[in-house]
PDB file of C-alpha atoms in Angstrom:
ATOM      1  CA  MET A   1       0.000   0.000   0.000  1.00 73.00           C
ATOM      2  CA  GLY A   2       2.840   2.403   0.861  1.00 83.00           C
ATOM      3  CA  GLY A   3       4.244   1.947  -2.622  1.00 88.00           C
ATOM      4  CA  VAL A   4       0.958   2.822  -4.286  1.00 90.00           C
ATOM      5  CA  ILE A   5       0.585   5.884  -2.063  1.00 92.00           C
ATOM      6  CA  ALA A   6       4.042   7.086  -3.054  1.00 93.00           C
ATOM      7  CA  LEU A   7       3.225   6.397  -6.689  1.00 92.00           C
ATOM      8  CA  ALA A   8      -0.001   8.455  -6.587  1.00 92.00           C
ATOM      9  CA  PHE A   9       1.909  11.296  -4.896  1.00 94.00           C
ATOM     10  CA  THR A  10       4.536  11.039  -7.631  1.00 94.00           C
ATOM     11  CA  GLY A  11       1.791  11.250 -10.254  1.00 92.00           C
ATOM     12  CA  GLY A  12       0.897  14.674  -8.899  1.00 93.00           C
ATOM     13  CA  MET A  13       4.541  15.770  -8.817  1.00 95.00           C
ATOM     14  CA  LEU A  14       4.875  14.790 -12.474  1.00 95.00           C
ATOM     15  CA  VAL A  15       2.037  17.182 -13.344  1.00 95.00           C
ATOM     16  CA  THR A  16       3.904  20.063 -11.679  1.00 96.00           C
ATOM     17  CA  LEU A  17       7.205  19.022 -13.266  1.00 96.00           C
ATOM     18  CA  SER A  18       5.659  18.932 -16.723  1.00 96.00           C
ATOM     19  CA  ARG A  19       4.083  22.366 -16.260  1.00 96.00           C
ATOM     20  CA  GLN A  20       7.357  23.873 -15.021  1.00 96.00           C
ATOM     21  CA  LEU A  21       9.308  22.458 -17.977  1.00 96.00           C
ATOM     22  CA  ASN A  22       6.703  23.703 -20.451  1.00 96.00           C
ATOM     23  CA  GLY A  23       6.630  27.090 -18.730  1.00 95.00           C
ATOM     24  CA  ARG A  24      10.401  27.365 -19.087  1.00 95.00           C
ATOM     25  CA  LEU A  25      10.192  26.418 -22.757  1.00 95.00           C
ATOM     26  CA  ALA A  26       7.450  29.011 -23.304  1.00 95.00           C
ATOM     27  CA  MET A  27       9.646  31.733 -21.774  1.00 92.00           C
ATOM     28  CA  ASP A  28      12.135  31.159 -24.609  1.00 89.00           C
ATOM     29  CA  SER A  29       9.545  30.692 -27.376  1.00 90.00           C
ATOM     30  CA  SER A  30       5.774  30.861 -26.937  1.00 94.00           C
ATOM     31  CA  ALA A  31       3.044  29.202 -24.884  1.00 96.00           C
ATOM     32  CA  LEU A  32       1.626  27.547 -27.999  1.00 96.00           C
ATOM     33  CA  GLY A  33       5.104  26.425 -29.046  1.00 95.00           C
ATOM     34  CA  SER A  34       5.644  24.752 -25.674  1.00 96.00           C
ATOM     35  CA  SER A  35       2.282  23.023 -26.030  1.00 97.00           C
ATOM     36  CA  PHE A  36       3.299  21.699 -29.451  1.00 97.00           C
ATOM     37  CA  TRP A  37       6.561  20.236 -28.123  1.00 97.00           C
ATOM     38  CA  ASN A  38       4.787  18.797 -25.081  1.00 97.00           C
ATOM     39  CA  HIS A  39       2.358  16.908 -27.313  1.00 97.00           C
ATOM     40  CA  LEU A  40       4.939  15.806 -29.887  1.00 97.00           C
ATOM     41  CA  VAL A  41       7.426  14.480 -27.300  1.00 97.00           C
ATOM     42  CA  GLY A  42       4.629  12.851 -25.294  1.00 96.00           C
ATOM     43  CA  LEU A  43       3.340  11.229 -28.483  1.00 96.00           C
ATOM     44  CA  ALA A  44       6.784   9.759 -29.211  1.00 96.00           C
ATOM     45  CA  VAL A  45       7.007   8.270 -25.697  1.00 95.00           C
ATOM     46  CA  LEU A  46       3.485   6.838 -25.847  1.00 94.00           C
ATOM     47  CA  LEU A  47       4.030   5.400 -29.339  1.00 95.00           C
ATOM     48  CA  ALA A  48       7.105   3.579 -28.060  1.00 94.00           C
ATOM     49  CA  VAL A  49       5.203   2.257 -25.031  1.00 92.00           C
ATOM     50  CA  ALA A  50       2.243   1.173 -27.189  1.00 92.00           C
ATOM     51  CA  LEU A  51       4.533  -0.670 -29.593  1.00 92.00           C
ATOM     52  CA  VAL A  52       6.171  -2.541 -26.703  1.00 92.00           C
ATOM     53  CA  ALA A  53       2.797  -3.217 -25.070  1.00 87.00           C
ATOM     54  CA  GLY A  54       1.660  -4.610 -28.398  1.00 79.00           C
ATOM     55  CA  GLY A  55      -0.842  -2.647 -30.395  1.00 80.00           C
ATOM     56  CA  LEU A  56      -1.331   0.865 -31.754  1.00 82.00           C
ATOM     57  CA  TRP A  57      -5.008   0.445 -32.629  1.00 84.00           C
ATOM     58  CA  PRO A  58      -6.923  -1.438 -29.909  1.00 84.00           C
ATOM     59  CA  GLN A  59     -10.369  -2.918 -30.379  1.00 84.00           C
ATOM     60  CA  GLY A  60     -13.252  -0.538 -29.785  1.00 83.00           C
ATOM     61  CA  THR A  61     -11.528   2.442 -31.374  1.00 87.00           C
ATOM     62  CA  GLY A  62     -14.214   2.616 -34.039  1.00 87.00           C
ATOM     63  CA  ASP A  63     -16.977   2.585 -31.417  1.00 88.00           C
ATOM     64  CA  ALA A  64     -15.675   5.618 -29.498  1.00 91.00           C
ATOM     65  CA  PRO A  65     -18.031   8.629 -29.642  1.00 92.00           C
ATOM     66  CA  TRP A  66     -16.872  11.615 -31.745  1.00 94.00           C
ATOM     67  CA  PHE A  67     -16.101  13.757 -28.724  1.00 93.00           C
ATOM     68  CA  ALA A  68     -13.610  11.157 -27.481  1.00 93.00           C
ATOM     69  CA  TRP A  69     -11.329  12.489 -30.245  1.00 95.00           C
ATOM     70  CA  ILE A  70     -11.289  16.167 -29.263  1.00 95.00           C
ATOM     71  CA  GLY A  71      -9.598  15.812 -25.853  1.00 93.00           C
ATOM     72  CA  GLY A  72      -6.241  16.444 -27.528  1.00 94.00           C
ATOM     73  CA  ALA A  73      -7.403  19.754 -29.014  1.00 96.00           C
ATOM     74  CA  LEU A  74      -8.556  20.906 -25.561  1.00 96.00           C
ATOM     75  CA  GLY A  75      -5.232  19.697 -24.169  1.00 95.00           C
ATOM     76  CA  VAL A  76      -3.337  22.032 -26.497  1.00 97.00           C
ATOM     77  CA  VAL A  77      -5.131  25.020 -24.969  1.00 97.00           C
ATOM     78  CA  PHE A  78      -4.727  23.596 -21.448  1.00 96.00           C
ATOM     79  CA  VAL A  79      -0.948  23.164 -21.737  1.00 96.00           C
ATOM     80  CA  ALA A  80      -0.510  26.540 -23.463  1.00 97.00           C
ATOM     81  CA  GLY A  81      -2.561  28.179 -20.700  1.00 97.00           C
ATOM     82  CA  GLY A  82      -0.411  26.597 -17.995  1.00 96.00           C
ATOM     83  CA  SER A  83       2.785  27.716 -19.753  1.00 96.00           C
ATOM     84  CA  TRP A  84       1.450  31.273 -20.003  1.00 96.00           C
ATOM     85  CA  LEU A  85       0.519  31.326 -16.308  1.00 96.00           C
ATOM     86  CA  ILE A  86       3.657  29.783 -14.733  1.00 94.00           C
ATOM     87  CA  PRO A  87       5.967  32.814 -15.161  1.00 93.00           C
ATOM     88  CA  ARG A  88       3.161  35.175 -14.120  1.00 93.00           C
ATOM     89  CA  LEU A  89       1.699  33.452 -11.046  1.00 93.00           C
ATOM     90  CA  GLY A  90       4.360  30.941 -10.024  1.00 94.00           C
ATOM     91  CA  ALA A  91       3.893  27.192  -9.880  1.00 96.00           C
ATOM     92  CA  ALA A  92       1.822  27.014  -6.688  1.00 95.00           C
ATOM     93  CA  MET A  93      -0.807  29.631  -7.552  1.00 95.00           C
ATOM     94  CA  THR A  94      -0.994  28.389 -11.148  1.00 96.00           C
ATOM     95  CA  GLY A  95      -1.677  24.868  -9.907  1.00 96.00           C
ATOM     96  CA  GLY A  96      -4.122  26.043  -7.251  1.00 96.00           C
ATOM     97  CA  LEU A  97      -6.192  28.199  -9.599  1.00 96.00           C
ATOM     98  CA  LEU A  98      -6.245  25.535 -12.322  1.00 96.00           C
ATOM     99  CA  VAL A  99      -7.558  23.023  -9.784  1.00 95.00           C
ATOM    100  CA  ALA A 100     -10.116  25.613  -8.612  1.00 96.00           C
ATOM    101  CA  GLY A 101     -11.392  26.060 -12.184  1.00 95.00           C
ATOM    102  CA  GLN A 102     -11.482  22.314 -12.714  1.00 93.00           C
ATOM    103  CA  MET A 103     -13.441  21.674  -9.522  1.00 93.00           C
ATOM    104  CA  LEU A 104     -15.961  24.490 -10.063  1.00 94.00           C
ATOM    105  CA  SER A 105     -16.695  23.386 -13.625  1.00 94.00           C
ATOM    106  CA  GLY A 106     -16.863  19.760 -12.500  1.00 90.00           C
ATOM    107  CA  VAL A 107     -19.484  20.558  -9.872  1.00 91.00           C
ATOM    108  CA  VAL A 108     -21.565  22.516 -12.415  1.00 90.00           C
ATOM    109  CA  LEU A 109     -21.322  19.662 -14.900  1.00 87.00           C
ATOM    110  CA  ASP A 110     -22.393  17.160 -12.207  1.00 84.00           C
ATOM    111  CA  LEU A 111     -25.409  19.306 -11.342  1.00 85.00           C
ATOM    112  CA  LEU A 112     -26.431  19.444 -14.994  1.00 85.00           C
ATOM    113  CA  ARG A 113     -25.995  15.724 -15.509  1.00 81.00           C
ATOM    114  CA  ASP A 114     -27.388  13.972 -12.456  1.00 75.00           C
ATOM    115  CA  GLY A 115     -28.152  16.543  -9.807  1.00 67.00           C
ATOM    116  CA  GLY A 116     -24.957  15.876  -7.888  1.00 69.00           C
ATOM    117  CA  ARG A 117     -24.310  13.749  -4.805  1.00 78.00           C
ATOM    118  CA  ASN A 118     -23.777  14.930  -1.204  1.00 85.00           C
ATOM    119  CA  ALA A 119     -24.956  18.398  -2.188  1.00 86.00           C
ATOM    120  CA  ALA A 120     -24.166  20.028   1.181  1.00 89.00           C
ATOM    121  CA  LEU A 121     -20.574  18.769   1.183  1.00 91.00           C
ATOM    122  CA  GLN A 122     -20.057  19.876  -2.418  1.00 91.00           C
ATOM    123  CA  ALA A 123     -21.568  23.320  -1.678  1.00 93.00           C
ATOM    124  CA  ALA A 124     -19.175  23.748   1.250  1.00 95.00           C
ATOM    125  CA  GLY A 125     -16.315  22.796  -1.052  1.00 94.00           C
ATOM    126  CA  VAL A 126     -17.405  25.346  -3.658  1.00 95.00           C
ATOM    127  CA  ALA A 127     -17.665  28.061  -0.981  1.00 97.00           C
ATOM    128  CA  LEU A 128     -14.128  27.308   0.255  1.00 97.00           C
ATOM    129  CA  ILE A 129     -12.735  27.376  -3.283  1.00 96.00           C
ATOM    130  CA  LEU A 130     -14.451  30.688  -4.088  1.00 96.00           C
ATOM    131  CA  ALA A 131     -13.104  32.142  -0.827  1.00 96.00           C
ATOM    132  CA  GLY A 132      -9.615  30.979  -1.794  1.00 96.00           C
ATOM    133  CA  VAL A 133      -9.866  32.544  -5.248  1.00 95.00           C
ATOM    134  CA  ALA A 134     -11.108  35.817  -3.735  1.00 94.00           C
ATOM    135  CA  LEU A 135      -8.263  35.737  -1.205  1.00 94.00           C
ATOM    136  CA  SER A 136      -5.690  35.345  -3.994  1.00 91.00           C
ATOM    137  CA  ARG A 137      -6.710  38.824  -5.192  1.00 85.00           C
ATOM    138  CA  ARG A 138      -6.035  40.463  -1.809  1.00 81.00           C
ATOM    139  CA  ARG A 139      -3.051  42.781  -1.505  1.00 67.00           C
ATOM    140  CA  GLN A 140      -0.170  40.938   0.093  1.00 62.00           C
ATOM    141  CA  ARG A 141       2.763  42.279   2.022  1.00 57.00           C
ATOM    142  CA  LYS A 142       4.569  39.662   4.086  1.00 55.00           C
ATOM    143  CA  THR A 143       6.214  36.523   2.845  1.00 57.00           C
ATOM    144  CA  ALA A 144       5.588  33.362   4.775  1.00 54.00           C
ATOM    145  CA  ALA A 145       9.215  32.356   5.193  1.00 52.00           C
TER     146      ALA A 145
ATOM    147  CA  MET B   1      13.948  38.160  -2.846  1.00 47.00           C
ATOM    148  CA  ASN B   2      10.602  39.528  -3.929  1.00 52.00           C
ATOM    149  CA  ALA B   3       7.223  38.411  -2.718  1.00 53.00           C
ATOM    150  CA  ALA B   4       4.881  37.264  -5.456  1.00 55.00           C
ATOM    151  CA  PRO B   5       3.025  40.192  -7.010  1.00 64.00           C
ATOM    152  CA  ARG B   6      -0.737  40.274  -6.693  1.00 72.00           C
ATOM    153  CA  PRO B   7      -2.312  38.260  -9.537  1.00 79.00           C
ATOM    154  CA  ARG B   8      -4.221  40.315 -12.097  1.00 87.00           C
ATOM    155  CA  LEU B   9      -7.891  39.668 -12.690  1.00 90.00           C
ATOM    156  CA  THR B  10      -7.164  38.546 -16.263  1.00 94.00           C
ATOM    157  CA  GLU B  11      -4.624  35.999 -14.997  1.00 94.00           C
ATOM    158  CA  ILE B  12      -7.057  34.587 -12.449  1.00 94.00           C
ATOM    159  CA  ALA B  13      -9.833  34.442 -15.054  1.00 95.00           C
ATOM    160  CA  ALA B  14      -7.485  32.728 -17.514  1.00 96.00           C
ATOM    161  CA  ALA B  15      -6.441  30.178 -14.889  1.00 96.00           C
ATOM    162  CA  LEU B  16     -10.026  29.371 -13.891  1.00 96.00           C
ATOM    163  CA  ALA B  17     -11.125  29.050 -17.533  1.00 96.00           C
ATOM    164  CA  THR B  18      -8.118  26.858 -18.361  1.00 96.00           C
ATOM    165  CA  GLY B  19      -8.844  24.667 -15.345  1.00 94.00           C
ATOM    166  CA  GLY B  20     -12.479  24.460 -16.435  1.00 94.00           C
ATOM    167  CA  LEU B  21     -11.309  23.197 -19.795  1.00 94.00           C
ATOM    168  CA  LEU B  22      -9.628  20.295 -18.015  1.00 92.00           C
ATOM    169  CA  THR B  23     -13.009  18.960 -16.870  1.00 91.00           C
ATOM    170  CA  PHE B  24     -14.133  18.659 -20.493  1.00 92.00           C
ATOM    171  CA  MET B  25     -10.782  17.300 -21.622  1.00 92.00           C
ATOM    172  CA  LEU B  26     -10.953  14.533 -19.006  1.00 90.00           C
ATOM    173  CA  LEU B  27     -14.540  13.801 -20.065  1.00 89.00           C
ATOM    174  CA  CYS B  28     -13.400  13.300 -23.661  1.00 92.00           C
ATOM    175  CA  ASN B  29     -10.305  11.318 -22.734  1.00 90.00           C
ATOM    176  CA  SER B  30     -12.148   9.024 -20.343  1.00 88.00           C
ATOM    177  CA  ALA B  31     -14.750   8.331 -23.035  1.00 90.00           C
ATOM    178  CA  MET B  32     -11.886   7.169 -25.239  1.00 91.00           C
ATOM    179  CA  ALA B  33     -10.322   5.187 -22.379  1.00 89.00           C
ATOM    180  CA  ALA B  34     -13.669   3.493 -21.711  1.00 89.00           C
ATOM    181  CA  ALA B  35     -14.047   2.502 -25.386  1.00 91.00           C
ATOM    182  CA  THR B  36     -10.400   1.392 -25.748  1.00 91.00           C
ATOM    183  CA  THR B  37      -7.578   1.553 -23.166  1.00 89.00           C
ATOM    184  CA  PRO B  38      -6.116   4.378 -21.026  1.00 89.00           C
ATOM    185  CA  LEU B  39      -2.870   4.098 -23.007  1.00 90.00           C
ATOM    186  CA  PHE B  40      -4.597   4.503 -26.359  1.00 92.00           C
ATOM    187  CA  SER B  41      -6.701   7.377 -24.997  1.00 92.00           C
ATOM    188  CA  SER B  42      -3.543   9.276 -24.078  1.00 93.00           C
ATOM    189  CA  LEU B  43      -1.881   8.312 -27.360  1.00 94.00           C
ATOM    190  CA  ALA B  44      -4.853   9.626 -29.367  1.00 94.00           C
ATOM    191  CA  ALA B  45      -5.000  12.832 -27.315  1.00 94.00           C
ATOM    192  CA  HIS B  46      -1.291  13.484 -27.870  1.00 96.00           C
ATOM    193  CA  GLY B  47      -1.587  12.695 -31.595  1.00 96.00           C
ATOM    194  CA  VAL B  48      -4.582  14.970 -32.122  1.00 96.00           C
ATOM    195  CA  GLY B  49      -2.946  17.619 -29.923  1.00 96.00           C
ATOM    196  CA  THR B  50       0.272  17.545 -31.953  1.00 97.00           C
ATOM    197  CA  VAL B  51      -1.656  18.075 -35.201  1.00 97.00           C
ATOM    198  CA  VAL B  52      -3.850  20.843 -33.754  1.00 97.00           C
ATOM    199  CA  ALA B  53      -0.891  22.694 -32.184  1.00 97.00           C
ATOM    200  CA  ALA B  54       1.128  22.406 -35.411  1.00 97.00           C
ATOM    201  CA  ALA B  55      -1.799  23.754 -37.442  1.00 97.00           C
ATOM    202  CA  ALA B  56      -2.274  26.659 -35.011  1.00 96.00           C
ATOM    203  CA  LEU B  57       1.458  27.495 -35.108  1.00 95.00           C
ATOM    204  CA  ALA B  58       1.418  27.360 -38.916  1.00 95.00           C
ATOM    205  CA  ALA B  59      -1.630  29.642 -39.056  1.00 94.00           C
ATOM    206  CA  ILE B  60       0.057  32.169 -36.755  1.00 92.00           C
ATOM    207  CA  TRP B  61       3.261  31.939 -38.777  1.00 90.00           C
ATOM    208  CA  LEU B  62       1.358  32.620 -42.009  1.00 91.00           C
ATOM    209  CA  MET B  63      -0.546  35.542 -40.525  1.00 89.00           C
ATOM    210  CA  ARG B  64       2.517  37.189 -39.018  1.00 84.00           C
ATOM    211  CA  GLY B  65       4.795  36.503 -41.944  1.00 73.00           C
ATOM    212  CA  ALA B  66       8.065  34.646 -41.713  1.00 60.00           C
ATOM    213  CA  ARG B  67      10.051  37.632 -40.476  1.00 56.00           C
ATOM    214  CA  ALA B  68       8.472  38.015 -37.062  1.00 52.00           C
ATOM    215  CA  ALA B  69       7.923  34.296 -36.626  1.00 47.00           C
ATOM    216  CA  ARG B  70      10.448  33.513 -33.905  1.00 54.00           C
ATOM    217  CA  PRO B  71      10.472  35.645 -30.797  1.00 55.00           C
ATOM    218  CA  ASN B  72      13.853  34.258 -29.837  1.00 54.00           C
ATOM    219  CA  GLY B  73      14.766  34.897 -26.246  1.00 52.00           C
ATOM    220  CA  PRO B  74      18.229  36.128 -25.280  1.00 57.00           C
ATOM    221  CA  ARG B  75      19.214  32.756 -23.846  1.00 65.00           C
ATOM    222  CA  ARG B  76      19.554  29.383 -25.479  1.00 79.00           C
ATOM    223  CA  THR B  77      16.845  26.921 -24.587  1.00 88.00           C
ATOM    224  CA  PRO B  78      18.336  23.852 -22.882  1.00 92.00           C
ATOM    225  CA  LEU B  79      17.314  20.492 -24.302  1.00 93.00           C
ATOM    226  CA  TRP B  80      15.715  19.361 -21.033  1.00 94.00           C
ATOM    227  CA  ALA B  81      13.104  22.101 -21.403  1.00 94.00           C
ATOM    228  CA  TYR B  82      11.603  20.014 -24.216  1.00 95.00           C
ATOM    229  CA  LEU B  83      10.919  17.074 -21.887  1.00 95.00           C
ATOM    230  CA  GLY B  84       7.599  18.264 -20.426  1.00 95.00           C
ATOM    231  CA  GLY B  85       5.849  15.762 -22.668  1.00 95.00           C
ATOM    232  CA  VAL B  86       7.790  12.841 -21.147  1.00 95.00           C
ATOM    233  CA  SER B  87       6.586  13.795 -17.701  1.00 93.00           C
ATOM    234  CA  GLY B  88       3.052  14.221 -19.041  1.00 89.00           C
ATOM    235  CA  ALA B  89       3.072  10.796 -20.677  1.00 91.00           C
ATOM    236  CA  LEU B  90       4.382   9.182 -17.462  1.00 90.00           C
ATOM    237  CA  THR B  91       1.577  10.839 -15.495  1.00 89.00           C
ATOM    238  CA  VAL B  92      -1.027   8.999 -17.546  1.00 83.00           C
ATOM    239  CA  MET B  93       0.581   5.633 -16.882  1.00 83.00           C
ATOM    240  CA  VAL B  94       1.081   6.263 -13.163  1.00 88.00           C
ATOM    241  CA  THR B  95      -2.444   7.541 -12.515  1.00 86.00           C
ATOM    242  CA  SER B  96      -4.215   4.885 -14.569  1.00 81.00           C
ATOM    243  CA  TYR B  97      -2.319   2.300 -12.502  1.00 83.00           C
ATOM    244  CA  THR B  98      -3.071   3.849  -9.085  1.00 87.00           C
ATOM    245  CA  ALA B  99      -6.728   4.589  -9.968  1.00 82.00           C
ATOM    246  CA  ASN B 100      -7.179   0.839 -10.455  1.00 79.00           C
ATOM    247  CA  SER B 101      -5.377  -0.026  -7.197  1.00 84.00           C
ATOM    248  CA  ALA B 102      -6.746  -0.013  -3.655  1.00 85.00           C
ATOM    249  CA  LEU B 103      -6.462   3.784  -3.698  1.00 84.00           C
ATOM    250  CA  ALA B 104      -9.174   4.046  -6.362  1.00 83.00           C
ATOM    251  CA  LEU B 105      -9.824   7.353  -8.079  1.00 81.00           C
ATOM    252  CA  THR B 106     -10.469   9.285  -4.862  1.00 84.00           C
ATOM    253  CA  GLY B 107      -7.109   8.378  -3.346  1.00 85.00           C
ATOM    254  CA  THR B 108      -5.316   8.976  -6.633  1.00 87.00           C
ATOM    255  CA  LEU B 109      -6.849  12.451  -6.956  1.00 88.00           C
ATOM    256  CA  ALA B 110      -6.214  13.472  -3.342  1.00 89.00           C
ATOM    257  CA  LEU B 111      -2.616  12.231  -3.215  1.00 91.00           C
ATOM    258  CA  GLY B 112      -1.943  13.639  -6.671  1.00 92.00           C
ATOM    259  CA  LEU B 113      -3.151  17.023  -5.520  1.00 93.00           C
ATOM    260  CA  ALA B 114      -0.803  16.880  -2.526  1.00 94.00           C
ATOM    261  CA  GLY B 115       2.140  15.900  -4.737  1.00 95.00           C
ATOM    262  CA  GLN B 116       1.364  18.719  -7.160  1.00 95.00           C
ATOM    263  CA  VAL B 117       1.269  21.404  -4.491  1.00 95.00           C
ATOM    264  CA  VAL B 118       4.315  20.240  -2.515  1.00 96.00           C
ATOM    265  CA  LEU B 119       6.547  20.190  -5.591  1.00 96.00           C
ATOM    266  CA  ALA B 120       5.090  23.491  -6.869  1.00 96.00           C
ATOM    267  CA  LEU B 121       5.981  25.222  -3.583  1.00 96.00           C
ATOM    268  CA  ILE B 122       9.496  23.773  -3.744  1.00 96.00           C
ATOM    269  CA  PHE B 123       9.843  24.985  -7.362  1.00 96.00           C
ATOM    270  CA  ASP B 124       8.632  28.484  -6.440  1.00 95.00           C
ATOM    271  CA  MET B 125      10.947  28.779  -3.435  1.00 95.00           C
ATOM    272  CA  THR B 126      13.999  27.541  -5.330  1.00 95.00           C
ATOM    273  CA  GLY B 127      13.298  29.197  -8.684  1.00 92.00           C
ATOM    274  CA  ALA B 128      13.618  25.830 -10.400  1.00 90.00           C
ATOM    275  CA  MET B 129      14.384  25.612 -14.121  1.00 90.00           C
ATOM    276  CA  GLY B 130      14.985  29.284 -14.663  1.00 86.00           C
ATOM    277  CA  VAL B 131      11.487  30.370 -13.672  1.00 87.00           C
ATOM    278  CA  LYS B 132      11.689  33.328 -11.268  1.00 88.00           C
ATOM    279  CA  ARG B 133      12.230  32.429  -7.608  1.00 91.00           C
ATOM    280  CA  ARG B 134       9.443  33.612  -5.325  1.00 90.00           C
ATOM    281  CA  LEU B 135       8.408  33.135  -1.723  1.00 90.00           C
ATOM    282  CA  PRO B 136       4.718  32.444  -1.214  1.00 89.00           C
ATOM    283  CA  THR B 137       2.986  35.165   0.824  1.00 90.00           C
ATOM    284  CA  LEU B 138       0.755  34.361   3.778  1.00 92.00           C
ATOM    285  CA  THR B 139      -2.220  35.528   1.713  1.00 91.00           C
ATOM    286  CA  GLU B 140      -1.203  33.195  -1.084  1.00 92.00           C
ATOM    287  CA  LEU B 141      -0.802  30.246   1.292  1.00 94.00           C
ATOM    288  CA  GLY B 142      -4.216  31.025   2.777  1.00 95.00           C
ATOM    289  CA  ALA B 143      -5.767  31.116  -0.690  1.00 95.00           C
ATOM    290  CA  LEU B 144      -4.089  27.823  -1.625  1.00 96.00           C
ATOM    291  CA  GLY B 145      -5.178  26.215   1.633  1.00 96.00           C
ATOM    292  CA  ALA B 146      -8.811  27.210   1.113  1.00 97.00           C
ATOM    293  CA  ILE B 147      -8.802  25.985  -2.508  1.00 96.00           C
ATOM    294  CA  LEU B 148      -7.241  22.660  -1.501  1.00 96.00           C
ATOM    295  CA  ALA B 149      -9.620  22.148   1.436  1.00 96.00           C
ATOM    296  CA  GLY B 150     -12.593  22.882  -0.826  1.00 96.00           C
ATOM    297  CA  THR B 151     -11.225  20.518  -3.460  1.00 95.00           C
ATOM    298  CA  ALA B 152     -10.750  17.765  -0.877  1.00 94.00           C
ATOM    299  CA  LEU B 153     -14.390  18.154   0.230  1.00 93.00           C
ATOM    300  CA  ILE B 154     -15.636  17.877  -3.347  1.00 92.00           C
ATOM    301  CA  ILE B 155     -13.464  14.832  -4.096  1.00 90.00           C
ATOM    302  CA  LEU B 156     -14.782  13.234  -0.895  1.00 89.00           C
ATOM    303  CA  ALA B 157     -18.406  14.120  -1.711  1.00 88.00           C
ATOM    304  CA  ARG B 158     -18.151  12.564  -5.146  1.00 84.00           C
ATOM    305  CA  GLY B 159     -16.398   9.446  -3.927  1.00 78.00           C
ATOM    306  CA  GLY B 160     -14.232   9.530  -7.014  1.00 51.00           C
ATOM    307  CA  ALA B 161     -17.051   9.582  -9.562  1.00 47.00           C
TER     308      ALA B 161
END
């Protein structure tokens, strides 16, 4: 169990690492350019893994709904957005605000789809997130360390 | 060392909108993963993304003309800066493994969030990879804490769905 916990924690660290690398690349070129390289290099790695794992075109590919194919296009904007934000907000606030946007939209989508579960708990979560976002706009003087 | 400047409204709006996009991206990618495999879903997303980004870059290049195409910075870009995609591809493999372990999706999300924030704070405080070094302010830490607590509640409420 400890190994899996460490692995899940590492999964999160990889997200931050990727965003920092892409942000650095964008500082020398452009946010969209960094997104292009991110996708191209990732594609090369995944192609190699898929070839070793045995199969580039699994069964069921033809049955996937049309919108299953547009995740990559959204990903281009997502990576470019992160690269644009990193030098402006820093890694921690970039990550925090991206998660805030993801959670808020996720809750709205849930409400639209099936009414949502544990509504009170989710509402409290939304209130905390909105408070955090509002707080990030407050004037700040002292550093923590 | 400077404290982080106050984020502009446009930056906050951009971050929230970009994060919101992630919800729809994950919806699309999990539809593909459900029809095929998580590996193929990520492969397809990276393939489509490469084509879309290349087309967008080409369109910008054509509109601006070749002369102004490369806003070359004063420093040379190190090769390691191109490796963000490796880390991104690894993330897919790690999280699709842990989501199917005893941790399930809830544990994967919560621990992943912790890993993200811890490393991000370390990066900010050390100025890792040539991005400007910055100490988080108390206000910033408070904002992060509230966002993370709210996120934890929502992850818990959904039970990973």
